[in-house]
CSV table of C-alpha atoms and ligand atoms in Angstrom, one decimal:
chain,number,residue,atom,x,y,z
A,1,MET,CA,88.2,-38.6,-9.9
A,2,ARG,CA,86.5,-40.0,-6.9
A,3,VAL,CA,86.0,-37.5,-4.1
A,4,LEU,CA,85.0,-37.9,-0.5
A,5,VAL,CA,82.6,-35.0,0.4
A,6,THR,CA,82.0,-34.7,4.2
A,7,GLY,CA,78.9,-32.8,5.0
A,8,GLY,CA,77.6,-33.4,1.5
A,9,ALA,CA,74.0,-33.2,2.7
A,10,GLY,CA,74.5,-29.6,4.0
A,11,TYR,CA,74.4,-26.3,2.3
A,12,ILE,CA,77.9,-25.9,0.9
A,13,GLY,CA,78.8,-29.6,0.8
A,14,SER,CA,75.7,-30.4,-1.4
A,15,HIS,CA,76.6,-27.7,-3.8
A,16,ALA,CA,80.1,-29.2,-4.1
A,17,ALA,CA,78.8,-32.7,-4.6
A,18,LEU,CA,76.4,-31.5,-7.2
A,19,ARG,CA,79.1,-29.8,-9.2
A,20,LEU,CA,81.5,-32.7,-9.0
A,21,LEU,CA,78.8,-35.1,-10.2
A,22,GLU,CA,77.8,-32.8,-13.0
A,23,ASP,CA,81.4,-32.7,-14.0
A,24,GLY,CA,81.4,-36.4,-14.3
A,25,HIS,CA,83.3,-37.3,-11.1
A,26,SER,CA,82.3,-39.9,-8.6
A,27,VAL,CA,81.4,-38.8,-5.1
A,28,SER,CA,81.1,-40.4,-1.7
A,29,VAL,CA,79.1,-38.3,0.7
A,30,VAL,CA,79.4,-38.8,4.4
A,31,ASP,CA,76.9,-36.9,6.5
A,32,SER,CA,75.4,-37.6,9.9
A,33,LEU,CA,72.2,-35.8,8.8
A,34,GLU,CA,72.3,-34.0,12.2
A,35,ARG,CA,72.2,-30.7,10.2
A,36,GLY,CA,72.2,-32.0,6.6
A,37,HIS,CA,69.1,-33.1,4.7
A,38,ALA,CA,68.3,-36.5,3.4
A,39,ARG,CA,66.3,-34.9,0.6
A,40,THR,CA,69.6,-33.5,-0.9
A,41,ILE,CA,70.9,-37.0,-1.2
A,42,GLU,CA,67.8,-38.0,-3.3
A,43,ILE,CA,68.3,-35.0,-5.5
A,44,LEU,CA,72.0,-35.8,-6.0
A,45,LYS,CA,71.1,-39.4,-6.8
A,46,ASP,CA,68.8,-38.2,-9.5
A,47,VAL,CA,71.8,-36.4,-11.1
A,48,ALA,CA,74.3,-39.1,-10.5
A,49,GLY,CA,72.8,-42.5,-10.6
A,50,ASP,CA,75.5,-44.9,-9.3
A,51,ARG,CA,78.3,-42.3,-9.2
A,52,LEU,CA,77.1,-41.3,-5.8
A,53,GLU,CA,77.6,-43.3,-2.6
A,54,PHE,CA,76.1,-42.1,0.6
A,55,LEU,CA,77.1,-43.1,4.1
A,56,ARG,CA,75.2,-41.8,7.1
A,57,ALA,CA,77.9,-41.5,9.7
A,58,ASP,CA,79.4,-39.2,12.3
A,59,LEU,CA,82.8,-37.8,11.6
A,60,ALA,CA,83.9,-39.4,14.9
A,61,ASP,CA,83.3,-42.9,13.4
A,62,THR,CA,86.8,-43.4,12.1
A,63,ASP,CA,86.2,-47.1,11.3
A,64,ALA,CA,83.2,-46.3,9.1
A,65,LEU,CA,85.1,-43.5,7.3
A,66,THR,CA,88.1,-45.8,6.8
A,67,ASP,CA,85.9,-48.5,5.4
A,68,LEU,CA,84.2,-46.1,3.0
A,69,LEU,CA,87.6,-44.8,1.8
A,70,THR,CA,89.1,-48.2,1.3
A,71,ARG,CA,86.1,-49.7,-0.5
A,72,ASN,CA,86.9,-47.6,-3.5
A,73,GLU,CA,90.1,-45.7,-4.3
A,74,HIS,CA,89.6,-42.0,-3.5
A,75,ASP,CA,91.7,-39.2,-5.0
A,76,LEU,CA,90.9,-36.7,-2.4
A,77,ALA,CA,88.6,-35.4,0.4
A,78,MET,CA,86.7,-32.2,0.6
A,79,HIS,CA,85.9,-31.6,4.2
A,80,PHE,CA,82.8,-29.4,4.8
A,81,ALA,CA,81.2,-31.2,7.7
A,82,ALA,CA,81.1,-28.8,10.7
A,83,LEU,CA,79.1,-26.9,13.2
A,84,THR,CA,79.1,-23.3,12.0
A,85,TYR,CA,77.1,-20.9,14.2
A,86,VAL,CA,79.2,-18.3,16.0
A,87,GLY,CA,76.6,-17.7,18.7
A,88,GLU,CA,75.9,-21.3,19.3
A,89,SER,CA,79.6,-22.0,19.6
A,90,VAL,CA,79.8,-19.7,22.7
A,91,GLU,CA,77.1,-21.8,24.4
A,92,ARG,CA,78.2,-25.2,23.2
A,93,PRO,CA,82.0,-25.0,23.0
A,94,LEU,CA,82.5,-28.7,23.6
A,95,ASP,CA,80.3,-29.7,20.7
A,96,TYR,CA,82.2,-27.3,18.5
A,97,PHE,CA,85.7,-28.6,19.4
A,98,ARG,CA,84.4,-32.2,19.2
A,99,THR,CA,82.9,-31.8,15.8
A,100,ASN,CA,85.2,-29.3,14.1
A,101,THR,CA,88.6,-30.2,15.7
A,102,ALA,CA,88.3,-33.8,16.9
A,103,GLY,CA,86.0,-34.7,13.9
A,104,GLY,CA,88.7,-33.5,11.6
A,105,ILE,CA,91.3,-35.6,13.4
A,106,SER,CA,89.1,-38.6,13.0
A,107,LEU,CA,88.8,-37.9,9.2
A,108,LEU,CA,92.6,-37.5,8.9
A,109,THR,CA,93.1,-40.8,10.7
A,110,ALA,CA,90.8,-42.6,8.4
A,111,MET,CA,92.5,-40.9,5.4
A,112,LYS,CA,95.8,-42.1,6.6
A,113,CYS,CA,94.6,-45.7,7.1
A,114,ALA,CA,93.1,-45.7,3.6
A,115,GLY,CA,96.1,-44.0,1.9
A,116,VAL,CA,94.1,-40.9,0.9
A,117,ARG,CA,96.6,-38.0,1.1
A,118,ARG,CA,94.9,-35.0,-0.4
A,119,LEU,CA,92.5,-32.7,1.4
A,120,ILE,CA,90.7,-29.5,0.8
A,121,PHE,CA,89.5,-28.0,4.1
A,122,SER,CA,86.6,-25.5,4.6
A,123,SER,CA,88.1,-23.0,6.9
A,124,THR,CA,86.7,-19.6,7.7
A,125,CYS,CA,87.5,-15.9,8.0
A,126,ALA,CA,86.3,-16.3,11.6
A,127,THR,CA,89.8,-17.6,12.3
A,128,TYR,CA,91.0,-13.9,11.9
A,129,GLY,CA,88.7,-12.7,14.8
A,130,GLU,CA,88.4,-9.0,14.8
A,131,PRO,CA,91.2,-7.7,12.7
A,132,SER,CA,92.5,-4.2,13.3
A,133,PRO,CA,91.6,-1.7,10.5
A,134,GLU,CA,95.0,-1.9,8.9
A,135,PHE,CA,94.3,-5.6,8.1
A,136,VAL,CA,91.0,-4.9,6.3
A,137,PRO,CA,90.6,-6.0,3.5
A,138,ILE,CA,91.8,-9.2,5.0
A,139,GLY,CA,94.8,-11.0,3.4
A,140,GLU,CA,96.1,-14.4,4.3
A,141,GLU,CA,98.9,-12.9,6.4
A,142,THR,CA,96.4,-11.2,8.8
A,143,PRO,CA,97.1,-12.5,12.3
A,144,GLN,CA,94.6,-15.3,13.3
A,145,ASN,CA,93.1,-14.4,16.6
A,146,PRO,CA,89.6,-16.0,16.7
A,147,ILE,CA,87.2,-14.4,19.2
A,148,ASN,CA,84.7,-17.3,19.5
A,149,PRO,CA,84.9,-21.2,19.9
A,150,TYR,CA,83.8,-21.6,16.3
A,151,GLY,CA,86.7,-19.7,14.8
A,152,ARG,CA,89.0,-21.3,17.4
A,153,SER,CA,87.9,-24.9,16.6
A,154,LYS,CA,88.6,-24.2,12.9
A,155,LEU,CA,92.0,-22.7,13.5
A,156,GLN,CA,92.9,-25.6,15.7
A,157,PHE,CA,92.2,-28.0,12.9
A,158,GLU,CA,94.3,-25.8,10.6
A,159,GLU,CA,97.1,-26.3,13.1
A,160,VAL,CA,96.6,-30.0,13.2
A,161,LEU,CA,96.9,-30.0,9.4
A,162,ARG,CA,100.1,-27.9,9.4
A,163,ALA,CA,101.7,-30.4,11.8
A,164,GLU,CA,100.6,-33.4,9.8
A,165,VAL,CA,101.8,-32.1,6.4
A,166,ALA,CA,105.2,-31.4,8.1
A,167,ASN,CA,105.6,-34.9,9.5
A,168,PRO,CA,109.1,-35.9,8.5
A,169,LYS,CA,108.4,-39.6,9.0
A,170,ASP,CA,105.5,-39.7,6.7
A,171,PRO,CA,106.4,-41.7,3.6
A,172,THR,CA,103.3,-40.3,1.7
A,173,PRO,CA,103.1,-36.7,2.9
A,174,LEU,CA,99.7,-35.1,3.2
A,175,ALA,CA,98.7,-32.3,0.7
A,176,VAL,CA,96.4,-29.7,2.1
A,177,VAL,CA,94.6,-26.6,0.9
A,178,ALA,CA,92.5,-24.6,3.5
A,179,LEU,CA,90.0,-22.2,2.0
A,180,ARG,CA,89.0,-19.5,4.4
A,181,TYR,CA,85.5,-18.6,3.4
A,182,PHE,CA,83.8,-15.2,3.9
A,183,ASN,CA,80.0,-15.1,4.0
A,184,VAL,CA,78.6,-17.7,1.6
A,185,ALA,CA,75.3,-16.9,0.0
A,186,GLY,CA,73.0,-17.8,-2.8
A,187,CYS,CA,71.9,-21.2,-4.2
A,188,ASP,CA,72.5,-23.4,-7.2
A,189,ALA,CA,71.6,-21.3,-10.3
A,190,GLY,CA,69.6,-24.4,-11.6
A,191,GLY,CA,67.3,-24.1,-8.5
A,192,ARG,CA,67.7,-27.7,-7.5
A,193,ILE,CA,69.3,-27.4,-4.1
A,194,GLY,CA,69.4,-24.6,-1.6
A,195,GLU,CA,70.1,-23.2,1.9
A,196,ASP,CA,68.0,-24.6,4.7
A,197,HIS,CA,69.6,-24.1,8.1
A,198,ARG,CA,67.6,-25.1,11.3
A,199,PRO,CA,67.6,-22.7,13.0
A,200,GLU,CA,68.3,-20.1,10.4
A,201,SER,CA,70.6,-17.3,11.6
A,202,HIS,CA,72.0,-15.9,8.4
A,203,LEU,CA,71.1,-12.5,7.2
A,204,ILE,CA,70.0,-13.1,3.6
A,205,PRO,CA,67.8,-16.2,4.3
A,206,ILE,CA,66.2,-14.3,7.2
A,207,CYS,CA,65.4,-11.3,5.0
A,208,LEU,CA,63.9,-13.6,2.5
A,209,GLU,CA,61.9,-15.5,5.1
A,210,VAL,CA,60.3,-12.1,6.0
A,211,ALA,CA,59.4,-11.6,2.4
A,212,LEU,CA,57.9,-15.0,2.3
A,213,GLY,CA,55.7,-14.3,5.3
A,214,LYS,CA,57.5,-16.7,7.6
A,215,ARG,CA,58.8,-14.0,9.9
A,216,GLU,CA,57.4,-10.6,10.8
A,217,HIS,CA,60.6,-8.5,10.5
A,218,LEU,CA,64.4,-8.5,10.4
A,219,THR,CA,66.2,-7.5,13.5
A,220,ILE,CA,69.3,-5.5,12.7
A,221,PHE,CA,71.9,-6.4,15.2
A,222,GLY,CA,73.4,-3.0,16.0
A,223,GLU,CA,73.4,0.3,14.1
A,224,ASP,CA,76.1,2.0,16.0
A,225,TYR,CA,79.2,0.3,14.4
A,226,PRO,CA,81.9,2.5,13.0
A,227,THR,CA,80.8,2.1,9.4
A,228,ALA,CA,79.0,4.5,7.0
A,229,ASP,CA,75.5,3.4,7.9
A,230,GLY,CA,76.3,2.0,11.3
A,231,THR,CA,75.7,-1.6,10.4
A,232,CYS,CA,78.2,-4.5,10.0
A,233,ILE,CA,79.9,-5.1,6.7
A,234,ARG,CA,80.5,-8.5,5.2
A,235,ASP,CA,81.8,-10.0,2.0
A,236,TYR,CA,79.1,-12.2,0.3
A,237,VAL,CA,80.5,-14.8,-2.0
A,238,HIS,CA,78.1,-16.9,-4.1
A,239,VAL,CA,78.2,-20.6,-3.3
A,240,GLU,CA,78.9,-21.6,-6.9
A,241,ASP,CA,81.9,-19.3,-7.0
A,242,LEU,CA,83.1,-20.9,-3.8
A,243,ILE,CA,82.8,-24.4,-5.3
A,244,SER,CA,84.8,-23.2,-8.3
A,245,ALA,CA,87.5,-22.1,-5.9
A,246,HIS,CA,87.6,-25.7,-4.5
A,247,LEU,CA,88.0,-27.1,-8.0
A,248,ALA,CA,90.8,-24.7,-8.8
A,249,ALA,CA,92.4,-25.7,-5.5
A,250,VAL,CA,92.6,-29.4,-6.5
A,251,ASP,CA,95.4,-28.6,-8.9
A,252,ALA,CA,97.3,-26.7,-6.3
A,253,LEU,CA,97.5,-29.7,-3.8
A,254,GLU,CA,101.1,-30.6,-3.3
A,255,PRO,CA,102.5,-33.3,-1.0
A,256,GLY,CA,104.0,-31.9,2.2
A,257,ARG,CA,102.5,-28.5,1.7
A,258,PHE,CA,99.8,-26.6,3.6
A,259,LYS,CA,98.4,-23.8,1.4
A,260,ARG,CA,95.6,-21.4,2.3
A,261,TRP,CA,93.6,-18.8,0.5
A,262,ASN,CA,90.8,-16.4,1.4
A,263,VAL,CA,87.7,-16.8,-0.7
A,264,GLY,CA,85.6,-13.6,-0.9
A,265,ILE,CA,84.7,-11.2,-3.7
A,266,GLY,CA,86.7,-8.4,-2.1
A,267,ARG,CA,83.9,-6.0,-1.5
A,268,GLY,CA,81.8,-5.5,1.6
A,269,TYR,CA,78.1,-4.8,1.9
A,270,SER,CA,76.5,-3.5,5.1
A,271,VAL,CA,73.5,-5.2,6.7
A,272,ARG,CA,71.4,-2.2,5.5
A,273,GLU,CA,72.7,-2.7,1.9
A,274,VAL,CA,71.8,-6.4,2.0
A,275,LEU,CA,68.3,-5.6,3.3
A,276,GLU,CA,67.8,-3.1,0.4
A,277,SER,CA,69.0,-5.7,-2.0
A,278,CYS,CA,66.5,-8.2,-0.6
A,279,ARG,CA,63.7,-5.6,-0.9
A,280,ARG,CA,64.6,-4.9,-4.5
A,281,VAL,CA,64.8,-8.6,-5.5
A,282,THR,CA,61.6,-9.7,-3.7
A,283,GLY,CA,59.5,-6.5,-4.2
A,284,HIS,CA,58.6,-6.9,-0.5
A,285,ALA,CA,58.9,-4.1,2.1
A,286,ILE,CA,60.7,-6.4,4.5
A,287,PRO,CA,60.2,-4.5,7.8
A,288,ALA,CA,63.3,-4.1,9.9
A,289,VAL,CA,63.7,-3.2,13.6
A,290,ARG,CA,66.7,-2.0,15.5
A,291,GLY,CA,68.2,-4.6,17.8
A,292,MET,CA,71.2,-5.0,20.1
A,293,ARG,CA,74.6,-5.8,18.8
A,294,ARG,CA,75.2,-9.6,18.6
A,295,PRO,CA,78.2,-10.6,20.7
A,296,GLY,CA,81.2,-11.6,18.6
A,297,ASP,CA,80.2,-9.6,15.5
A,298,PRO,CA,83.2,-7.7,14.1
A,299,PRO,CA,82.2,-4.4,12.4
A,300,ARG,CA,84.0,-5.1,9.1
A,301,LEU,CA,85.1,-8.3,7.4
A,302,TYR,CA,85.9,-8.5,3.7
A,303,ALA,CA,88.6,-10.3,1.8
A,304,ASP,CA,91.6,-9.2,-0.2
A,305,PRO,CA,91.2,-11.9,-2.8
A,306,SER,CA,94.3,-11.0,-4.8
A,307,ALA,CA,96.3,-14.1,-3.7
A,308,ILE,CA,93.7,-16.6,-4.9
A,309,ALA,CA,93.4,-14.6,-8.1
A,310,ARG,CA,97.2,-14.6,-8.7
A,311,ASP,CA,97.8,-18.2,-7.6
A,312,LEU,CA,94.7,-20.1,-8.8
A,313,GLY,CA,93.3,-17.7,-11.4
A,314,TRP,CA,90.1,-17.6,-9.3
A,315,SER,CA,87.8,-14.6,-9.2
A,316,ALA,CA,84.2,-14.3,-8.4
A,317,ASN,CA,81.7,-14.4,-11.3
A,318,TRP,CA,78.9,-13.4,-9.1
A,319,THR,CA,79.7,-9.8,-8.0
A,320,ASP,CA,76.2,-8.3,-8.1
A,321,LEU,CA,74.5,-8.7,-4.8
A,322,ASP,CA,71.0,-8.6,-6.3
A,323,ALA,CA,71.9,-11.5,-8.6
A,324,ILE,CA,73.2,-13.5,-5.7
A,325,VAL,CA,70.1,-12.8,-3.6
A,326,ALA,CA,67.9,-13.7,-6.6
A,327,THR,CA,69.3,-17.3,-6.7
A,328,ALA,CA,68.4,-17.7,-3.0
A,329,TRP,CA,65.0,-16.1,-3.5
A,330,ARG,CA,64.2,-18.4,-6.4
A,331,TRP,CA,64.9,-21.5,-4.4
A,332,MET,CA,63.1,-20.3,-1.3
A,333,GLN,CA,60.0,-19.4,-3.3
A,334,ALA,CA,60.0,-22.9,-4.9
A,335,ASN,CA,60.7,-24.5,-1.5
A,336,PRO,CA,58.9,-22.4,1.1
A,337,ARG,CA,59.3,-25.2,3.7
A,338,GLY,CA,62.9,-25.7,2.8
A,339,TYR,CA,63.6,-29.4,2.4
A,340,GLY,CA,60.4,-30.2,4.2
B,401,UFG,N1,72.5,-10.0,11.1
B,401,UFG,C1,71.5,-9.1,11.5
B,401,UFG,N2,70.3,-9.7,11.8
B,401,UFG,C2,70.1,-11.1,11.7
B,401,UFG,C3,71.1,-11.9,11.2
B,401,UFG,C4,72.3,-11.3,10.9
B,401,UFG,O1,71.6,-8.0,11.7
B,401,UFG,O2,68.9,-11.5,12.0
B,401,UFG,C5,73.8,-9.4,10.8
B,401,UFG,C6,74.9,-9.9,11.7
B,401,UFG,O3,75.0,-9.2,12.9
B,401,UFG,C7,76.1,-9.7,10.8
B,401,UFG,C8,75.6,-9.9,9.4
B,401,UFG,O4,74.2,-9.7,9.5
B,401,UFG,O5,76.6,-8.4,10.9
B,401,UFG,C9,75.9,-11.2,8.8
B,401,UFG,O6,75.4,-12.2,9.7
B,401,UFG,P1,75.3,-13.7,9.3
B,401,UFG,O7,74.8,-14.4,10.6
B,401,UFG,O8,74.6,-13.9,8.1
B,401,UFG,O9,76.8,-14.2,9.0
B,401,UFG,P2,78.1,-14.1,10.0
B,401,UFG,O10,79.0,-13.0,9.4
B,401,UFG,O11,77.8,-13.9,11.4
B,401,UFG,O12,78.7,-15.5,9.9
B,401,UFG,C10,78.9,-16.2,8.6
B,401,UFG,C11,79.0,-17.7,8.8
B,401,UFG,C12,80.2,-18.1,9.6
B,401,UFG,C13,81.4,-17.5,9.0
B,401,UFG,C14,81.2,-16.0,8.8
B,401,UFG,C15,82.4,-15.3,8.2
B,401,UFG,O13,77.8,-18.1,9.5
B,401,UFG,O14,80.3,-19.5,9.6
B,401,UFG,O15,80.1,-15.7,8.0
B,401,UFG,O16,82.1,-13.9,8.1
B,401,UFG,F1,82.5,-17.7,9.7
């Protein structure tokens, strides 16, 4: 198949593109390179030769997207391109709604013009906001009440998609799967591509940057949460498992249907547990200091992955946190300056 991968030069999108190419598919990557890395495209080209097409464009450029989609027949789109920092979204809400909501609408418009009617959308557990304890672990029926513009912008695009699949006048109804990710971690087990956010705000890469000597310490954002060790609990899913969920979702696409699944391993680790794992994997002391709570951080977020297991036969292969961290550490050691 030929797949449009938006955000294919970014962390998760590049892992999707790599897997699709390795499986023999053709891929069109569209990325503005605002947050993505040109170097990933070179790496993907080495894998793919002429099965990879790259377009540097913003999601807002509907004409460029339409042109790309019509030049070759595309079977579906996987939509990863987004702004994804919770804290930044509070300070730049317009950018978040422009990229994540309006950008998605631009993509849908181009898909309609080009006759591409299948979409897998990267949604997020941030759409659930701060679920009350009876909703943790989090199933798909948990009420969606985002507490920051990031989660809200992603939920809004889910709503756009729901309306579009239900369009009674559409002669070729849209088919959508939204995957609501928990905390994505780790890197390509082959060590070719990795995670390089600028600025970096995620827990595991920050711990590893301390081990690498790029930072002095980890600041733990709050040790007074109502959890066993007082730090926040998250569900860390390996990026390769996440991409497997996307491939499983392709077969579930159905015209006129909006389907959604949570993607997590179903087990939470506290910030302190993640820190200990990074210490074990790197053999470095990784100093940590106590910090203030970070606004918008719910105490406990982990998935109930039973629906995706039942419906798509998906479950995580990477369930050992140390093994997940080790893939990230391997890439970071080999690429101490990230993509340069
Ligand atoms: N944390 C620290 N210190 C740091 C960085 C993070 O204590 O320097 C803590 C956070 O407070 C949080 C946990 O580590 O409790 C995980 O934080 P991350 O920033 O790694 O991840 P988030 O849970 O905030 O957000 C990530 C993605 C979002 C996604 C969300 C779903 O960035 O896009 O997971 O849980 F929506």
